[in-house]
Coordinates of N, CA and C in Angstrom, one line a residue:
X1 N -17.5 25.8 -108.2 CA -16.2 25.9 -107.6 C -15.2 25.1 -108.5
X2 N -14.3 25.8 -109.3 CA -13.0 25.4 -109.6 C -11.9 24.7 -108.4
X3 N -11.6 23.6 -108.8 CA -10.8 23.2 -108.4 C -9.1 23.6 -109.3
X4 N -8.2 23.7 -108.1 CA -6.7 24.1 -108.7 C -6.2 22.9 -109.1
X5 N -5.5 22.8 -109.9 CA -4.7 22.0 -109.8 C -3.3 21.9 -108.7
X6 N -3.7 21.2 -107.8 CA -2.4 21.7 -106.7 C -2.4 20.6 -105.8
X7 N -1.4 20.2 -105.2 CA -1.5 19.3 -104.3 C -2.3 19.7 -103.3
X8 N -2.3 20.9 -102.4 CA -3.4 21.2 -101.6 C -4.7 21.2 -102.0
X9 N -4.9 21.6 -102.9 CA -6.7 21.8 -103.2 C -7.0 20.6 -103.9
X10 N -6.4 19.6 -103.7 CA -7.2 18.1 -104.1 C -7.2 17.6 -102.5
X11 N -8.9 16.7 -102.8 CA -9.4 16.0 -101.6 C -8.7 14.9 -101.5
X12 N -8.3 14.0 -102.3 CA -7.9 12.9 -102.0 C -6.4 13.3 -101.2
X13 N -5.3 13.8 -101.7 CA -4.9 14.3 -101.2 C -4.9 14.6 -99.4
X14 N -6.0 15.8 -99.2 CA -6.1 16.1 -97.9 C -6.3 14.7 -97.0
X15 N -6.9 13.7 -97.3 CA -7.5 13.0 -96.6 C -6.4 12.1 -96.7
X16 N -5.5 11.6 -97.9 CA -4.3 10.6 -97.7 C -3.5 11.4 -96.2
X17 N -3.0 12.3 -97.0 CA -2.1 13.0 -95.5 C -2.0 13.1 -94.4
X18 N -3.8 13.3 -94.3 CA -4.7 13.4 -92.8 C -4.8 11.8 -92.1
X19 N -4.5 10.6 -93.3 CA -4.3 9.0 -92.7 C -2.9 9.3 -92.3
X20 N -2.1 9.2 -92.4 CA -0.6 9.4 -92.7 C -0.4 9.8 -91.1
X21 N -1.2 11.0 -91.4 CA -0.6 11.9 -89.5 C -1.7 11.6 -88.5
X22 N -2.6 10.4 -88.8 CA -3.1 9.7 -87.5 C -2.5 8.5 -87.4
X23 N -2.0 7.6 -88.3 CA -0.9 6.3 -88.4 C 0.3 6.9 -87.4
X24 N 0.9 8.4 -88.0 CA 2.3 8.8 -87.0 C 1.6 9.2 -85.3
X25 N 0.1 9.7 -85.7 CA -0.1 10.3 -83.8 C -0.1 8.8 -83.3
X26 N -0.7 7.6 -84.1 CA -0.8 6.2 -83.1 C 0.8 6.1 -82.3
X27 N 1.4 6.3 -83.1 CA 2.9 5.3 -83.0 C 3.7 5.3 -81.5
X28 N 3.5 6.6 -80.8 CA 4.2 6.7 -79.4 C 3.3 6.1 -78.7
X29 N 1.7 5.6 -79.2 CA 1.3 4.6 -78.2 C 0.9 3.6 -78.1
X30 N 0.9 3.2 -79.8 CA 1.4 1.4 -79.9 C 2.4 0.9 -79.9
X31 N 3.7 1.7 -79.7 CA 4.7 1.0 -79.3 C 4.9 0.5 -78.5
X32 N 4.6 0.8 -77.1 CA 5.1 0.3 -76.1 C 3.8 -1.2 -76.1
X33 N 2.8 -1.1 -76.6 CA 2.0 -2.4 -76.8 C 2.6 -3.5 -77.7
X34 N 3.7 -3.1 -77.9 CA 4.2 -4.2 -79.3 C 3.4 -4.1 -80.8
X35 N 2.7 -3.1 -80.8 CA 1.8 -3.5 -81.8 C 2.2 -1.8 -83.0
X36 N 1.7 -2.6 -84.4 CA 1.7 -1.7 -85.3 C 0.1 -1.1 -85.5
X37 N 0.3 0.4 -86.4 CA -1.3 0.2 -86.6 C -2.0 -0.6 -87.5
X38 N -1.5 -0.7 -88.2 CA -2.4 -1.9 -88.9 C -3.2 -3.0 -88.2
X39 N -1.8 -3.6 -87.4 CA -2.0 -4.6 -86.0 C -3.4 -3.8 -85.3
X40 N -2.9 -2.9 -84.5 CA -4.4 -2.3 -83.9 C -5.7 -2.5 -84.2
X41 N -5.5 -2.3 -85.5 CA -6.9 -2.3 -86.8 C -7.5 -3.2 -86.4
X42 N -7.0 -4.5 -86.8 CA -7.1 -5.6 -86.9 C -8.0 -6.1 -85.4
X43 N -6.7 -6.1 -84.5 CA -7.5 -5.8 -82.8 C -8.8 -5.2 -82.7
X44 N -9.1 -4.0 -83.1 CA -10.3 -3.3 -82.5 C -11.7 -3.9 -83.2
X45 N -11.1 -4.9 -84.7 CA -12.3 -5.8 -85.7 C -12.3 -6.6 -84.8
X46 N -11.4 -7.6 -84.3 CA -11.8 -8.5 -83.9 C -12.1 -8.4 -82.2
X47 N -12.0 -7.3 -81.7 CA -12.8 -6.8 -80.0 C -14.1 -6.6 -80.1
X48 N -14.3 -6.0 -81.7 CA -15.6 -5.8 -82.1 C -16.2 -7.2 -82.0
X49 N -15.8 -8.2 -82.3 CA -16.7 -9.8 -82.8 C -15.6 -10.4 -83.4
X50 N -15.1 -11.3 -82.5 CA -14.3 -12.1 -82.4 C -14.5 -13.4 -83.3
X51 N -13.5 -14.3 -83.8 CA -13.5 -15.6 -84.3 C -14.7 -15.4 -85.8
X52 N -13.9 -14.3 -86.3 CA -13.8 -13.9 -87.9 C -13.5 -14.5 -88.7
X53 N -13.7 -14.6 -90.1 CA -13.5 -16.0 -91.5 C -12.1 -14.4 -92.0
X54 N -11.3 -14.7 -92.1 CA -10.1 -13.8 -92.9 C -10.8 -13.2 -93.8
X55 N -11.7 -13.3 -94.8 CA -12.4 -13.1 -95.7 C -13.1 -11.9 -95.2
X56 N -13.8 -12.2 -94.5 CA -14.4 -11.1 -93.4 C -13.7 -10.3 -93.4
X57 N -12.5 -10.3 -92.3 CA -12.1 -9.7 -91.6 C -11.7 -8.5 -92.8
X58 N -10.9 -9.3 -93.9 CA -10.3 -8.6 -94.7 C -11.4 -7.6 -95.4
X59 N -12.4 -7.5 -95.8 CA -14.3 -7.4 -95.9 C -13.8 -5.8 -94.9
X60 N -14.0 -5.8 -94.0 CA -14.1 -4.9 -93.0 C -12.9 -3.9 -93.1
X61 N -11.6 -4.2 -92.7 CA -10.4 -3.6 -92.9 C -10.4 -3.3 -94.0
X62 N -10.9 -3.4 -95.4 CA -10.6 -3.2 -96.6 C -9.3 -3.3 -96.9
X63 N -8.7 -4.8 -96.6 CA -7.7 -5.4 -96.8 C -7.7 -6.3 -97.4
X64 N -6.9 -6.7 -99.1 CA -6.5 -7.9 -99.6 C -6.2 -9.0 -99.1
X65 N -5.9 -10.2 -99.5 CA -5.5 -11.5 -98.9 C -4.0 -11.2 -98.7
X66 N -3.1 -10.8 -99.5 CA -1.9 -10.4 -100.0 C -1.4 -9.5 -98.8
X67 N -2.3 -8.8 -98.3 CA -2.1 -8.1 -97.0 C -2.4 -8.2 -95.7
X68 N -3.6 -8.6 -95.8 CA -3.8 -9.1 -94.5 C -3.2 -11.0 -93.7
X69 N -2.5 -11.4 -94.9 CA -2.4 -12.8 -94.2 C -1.3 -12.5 -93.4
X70 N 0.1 -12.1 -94.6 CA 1.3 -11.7 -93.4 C 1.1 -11.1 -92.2
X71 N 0.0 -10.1 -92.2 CA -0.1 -9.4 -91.0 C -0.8 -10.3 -89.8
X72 N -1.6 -10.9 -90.4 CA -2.1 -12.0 -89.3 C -1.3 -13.2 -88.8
X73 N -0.2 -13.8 -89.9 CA 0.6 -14.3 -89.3 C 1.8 -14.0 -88.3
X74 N 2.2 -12.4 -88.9 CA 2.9 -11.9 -87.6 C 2.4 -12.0 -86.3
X75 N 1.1 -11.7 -86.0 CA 0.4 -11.3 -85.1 C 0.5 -12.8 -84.7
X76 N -0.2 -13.7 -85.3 CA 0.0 -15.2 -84.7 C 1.2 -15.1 -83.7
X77 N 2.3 -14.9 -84.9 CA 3.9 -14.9 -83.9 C 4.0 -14.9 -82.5
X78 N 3.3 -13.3 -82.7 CA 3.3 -12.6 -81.4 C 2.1 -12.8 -80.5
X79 N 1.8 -14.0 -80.3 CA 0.4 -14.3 -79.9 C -0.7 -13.6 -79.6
X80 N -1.1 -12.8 -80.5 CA -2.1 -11.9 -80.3 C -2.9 -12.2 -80.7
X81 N -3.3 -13.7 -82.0 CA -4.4 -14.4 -82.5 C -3.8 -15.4 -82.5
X82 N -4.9 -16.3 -82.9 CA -4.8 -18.3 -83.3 C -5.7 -18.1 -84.7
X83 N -5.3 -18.5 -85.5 CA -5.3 -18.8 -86.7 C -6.0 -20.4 -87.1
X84 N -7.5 -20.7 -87.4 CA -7.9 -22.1 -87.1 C -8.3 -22.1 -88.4
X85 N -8.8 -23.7 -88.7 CA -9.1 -24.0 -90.2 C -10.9 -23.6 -89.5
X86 N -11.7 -23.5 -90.6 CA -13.4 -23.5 -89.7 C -14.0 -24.6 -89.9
X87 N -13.9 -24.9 -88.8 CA -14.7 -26.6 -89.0 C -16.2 -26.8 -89.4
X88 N -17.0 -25.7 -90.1 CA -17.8 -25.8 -90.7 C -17.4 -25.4 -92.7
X89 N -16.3 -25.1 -92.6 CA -16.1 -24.6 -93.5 C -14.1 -25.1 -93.8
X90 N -14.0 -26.4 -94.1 CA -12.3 -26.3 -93.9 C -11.2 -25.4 -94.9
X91 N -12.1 -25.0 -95.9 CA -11.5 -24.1 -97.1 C -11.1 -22.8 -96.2
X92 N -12.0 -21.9 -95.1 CA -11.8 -20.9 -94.7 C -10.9 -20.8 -93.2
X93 N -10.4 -19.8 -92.9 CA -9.6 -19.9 -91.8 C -10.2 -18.7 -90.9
X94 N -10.5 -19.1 -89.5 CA -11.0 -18.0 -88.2 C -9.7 -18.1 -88.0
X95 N -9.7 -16.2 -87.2 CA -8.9 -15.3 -86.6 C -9.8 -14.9 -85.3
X96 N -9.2 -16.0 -84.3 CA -9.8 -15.7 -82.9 C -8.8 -15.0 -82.0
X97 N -8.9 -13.8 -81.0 CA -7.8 -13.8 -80.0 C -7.2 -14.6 -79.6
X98 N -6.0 -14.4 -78.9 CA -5.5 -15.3 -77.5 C -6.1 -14.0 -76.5
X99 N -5.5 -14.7 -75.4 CA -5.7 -13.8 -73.8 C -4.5 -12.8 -74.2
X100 N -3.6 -13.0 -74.7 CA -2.9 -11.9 -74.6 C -3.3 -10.8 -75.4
X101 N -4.2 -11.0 -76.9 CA -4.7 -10.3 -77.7 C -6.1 -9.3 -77.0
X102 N -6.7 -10.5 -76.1 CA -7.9 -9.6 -75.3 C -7.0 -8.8 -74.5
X103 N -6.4 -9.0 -74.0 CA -5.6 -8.2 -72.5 C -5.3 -6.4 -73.4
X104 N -4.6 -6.8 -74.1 CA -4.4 -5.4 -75.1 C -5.7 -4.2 -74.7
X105 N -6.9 -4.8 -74.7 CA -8.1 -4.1 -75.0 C -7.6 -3.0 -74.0
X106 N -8.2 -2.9 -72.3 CA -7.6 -2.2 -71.5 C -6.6 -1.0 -72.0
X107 N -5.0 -1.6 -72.7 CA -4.2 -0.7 -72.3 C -5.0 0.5 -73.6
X108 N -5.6 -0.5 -74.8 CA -6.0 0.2 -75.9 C -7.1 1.5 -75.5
X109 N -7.6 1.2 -74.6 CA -9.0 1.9 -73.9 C -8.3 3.0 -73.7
X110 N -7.1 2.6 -72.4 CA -6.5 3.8 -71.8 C -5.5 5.1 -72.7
X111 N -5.7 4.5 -74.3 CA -5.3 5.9 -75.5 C -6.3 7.0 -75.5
X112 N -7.5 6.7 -75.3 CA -8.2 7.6 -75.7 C -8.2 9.1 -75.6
X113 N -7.9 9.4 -74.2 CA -7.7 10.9 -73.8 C -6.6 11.2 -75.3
X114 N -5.4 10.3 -74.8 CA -4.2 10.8 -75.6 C -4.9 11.1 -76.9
X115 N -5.5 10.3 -77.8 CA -5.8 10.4 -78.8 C -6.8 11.5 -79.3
X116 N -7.9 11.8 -78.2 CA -8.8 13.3 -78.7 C -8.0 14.3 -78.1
X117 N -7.3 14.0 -77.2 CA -6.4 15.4 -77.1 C -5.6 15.5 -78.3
X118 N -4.9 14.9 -79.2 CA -3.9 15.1 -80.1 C -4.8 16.0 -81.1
X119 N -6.5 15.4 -81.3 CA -7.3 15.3 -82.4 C -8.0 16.8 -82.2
X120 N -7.6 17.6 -81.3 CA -8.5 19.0 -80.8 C -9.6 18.5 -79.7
X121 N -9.7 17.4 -79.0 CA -10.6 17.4 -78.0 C -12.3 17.6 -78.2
X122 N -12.3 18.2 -79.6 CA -14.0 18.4 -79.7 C -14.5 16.9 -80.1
X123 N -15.0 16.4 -79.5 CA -15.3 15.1 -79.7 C -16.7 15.5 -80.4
X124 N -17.5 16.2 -80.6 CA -18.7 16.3 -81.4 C -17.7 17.0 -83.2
X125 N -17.1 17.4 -82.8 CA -16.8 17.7 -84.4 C -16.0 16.6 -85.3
X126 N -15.4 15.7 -84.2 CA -14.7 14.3 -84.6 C -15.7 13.7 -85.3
X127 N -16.5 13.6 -84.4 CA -17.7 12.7 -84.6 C -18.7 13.1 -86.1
X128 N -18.3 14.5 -85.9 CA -19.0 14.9 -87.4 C -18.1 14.6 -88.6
X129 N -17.1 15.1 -88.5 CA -16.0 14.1 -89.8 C -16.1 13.0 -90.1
X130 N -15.9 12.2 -89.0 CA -16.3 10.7 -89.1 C -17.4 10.1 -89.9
X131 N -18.9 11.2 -89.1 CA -19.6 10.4 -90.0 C -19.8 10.9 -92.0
X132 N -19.6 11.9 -92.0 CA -19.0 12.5 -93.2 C -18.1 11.6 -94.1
X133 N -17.2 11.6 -93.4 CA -16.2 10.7 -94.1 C -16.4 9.2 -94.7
X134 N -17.9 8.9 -93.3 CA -18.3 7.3 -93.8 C -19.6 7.4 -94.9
X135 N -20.0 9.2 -95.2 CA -21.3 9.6 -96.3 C -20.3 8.8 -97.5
X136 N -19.1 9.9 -97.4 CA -18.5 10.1 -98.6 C -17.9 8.8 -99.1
X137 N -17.2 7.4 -98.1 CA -17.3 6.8 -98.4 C -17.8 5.7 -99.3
X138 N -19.3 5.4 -98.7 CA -20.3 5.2 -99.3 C -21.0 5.3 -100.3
X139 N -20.4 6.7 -100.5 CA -20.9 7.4 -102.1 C -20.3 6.7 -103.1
X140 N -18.9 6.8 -102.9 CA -17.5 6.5 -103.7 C -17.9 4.9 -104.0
X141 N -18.2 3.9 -102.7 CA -17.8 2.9 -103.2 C -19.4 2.4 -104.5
X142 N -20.3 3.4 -103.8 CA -21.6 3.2 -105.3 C -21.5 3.7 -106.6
X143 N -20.3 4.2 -106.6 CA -20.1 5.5 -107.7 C -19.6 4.3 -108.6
X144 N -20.2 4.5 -110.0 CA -19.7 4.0 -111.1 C -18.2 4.3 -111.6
X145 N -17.4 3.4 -112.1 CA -16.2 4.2 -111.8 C -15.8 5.1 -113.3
X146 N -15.1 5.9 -112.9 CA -14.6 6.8 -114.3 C -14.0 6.0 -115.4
X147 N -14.6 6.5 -116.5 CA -14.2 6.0 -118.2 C -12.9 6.1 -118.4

């Protein structure tokens, strides 16, 4: 198979775009939570396993330092984390919730309809992109990179 040269018939492409208009489907229902998606991200890493080294965190999110700190200090702002030195470690800094950061969880739970409804509802074919998406991933980050 020939590929076109075309904005449509490149993958990277499809898949930038296809981020883009799940970032816009989040937006009418992390607003009203105060939160951005990025913010969310960050939330559902740390609902996953809480009181993370930034390093980590950033590790996971596949987020820079450069990026993920401001974001975590906003969030600080908005008390959604506490920001600690690691007392086994004082070079590195945990990202623990506050209560107001767990409390989020709940309203976050209650997107989901919204969200497979937006997505076509077939929750087994989500599920098949998904894990696809995490093959291809995978491939990519083993792949030697181009000359």
């Amino acid at each position: 198979m020939t590929l076109k040269m075309t904005l449509d018939d490149q993958l990277c492409f499809s898949i930038y775009s296809a981020s883009h208009a799940i970032a816009r489907m989040y937006r009418p229902l992390l607003d009203p939570m105060g939160l951005t998606y990025p913010q969310y991200l960050v939330l559902l890493a740390l609902w996953e396993r809480d009181g993370r080294r930034v390093r980590e965190l950033g590790a996971d999110l596949l987020l820079d330092s450069n990026t993920l700190t401001p974001l975590l200090k906003r969030m600080q702002a908005a008390d959604l984390v506490a920001r600690t030195r690691n007392p086994e470690d004082e070079r590195s800094v945990l990202v623990s919730l506050t209560e107001k950061g767990h409390a989020l969880r709940a309203q976050a739970e209650d997107m989901a309809p919204c969200v497979a409804k937006a997505m076509g509802d077939d929750m087994e074919e989500l599920a098949e992109l998904r894990d696809r998406l995490h093959r291809l991933r995978a491939r990519l980050d083993g792949a030697d990179q181009p000359a």
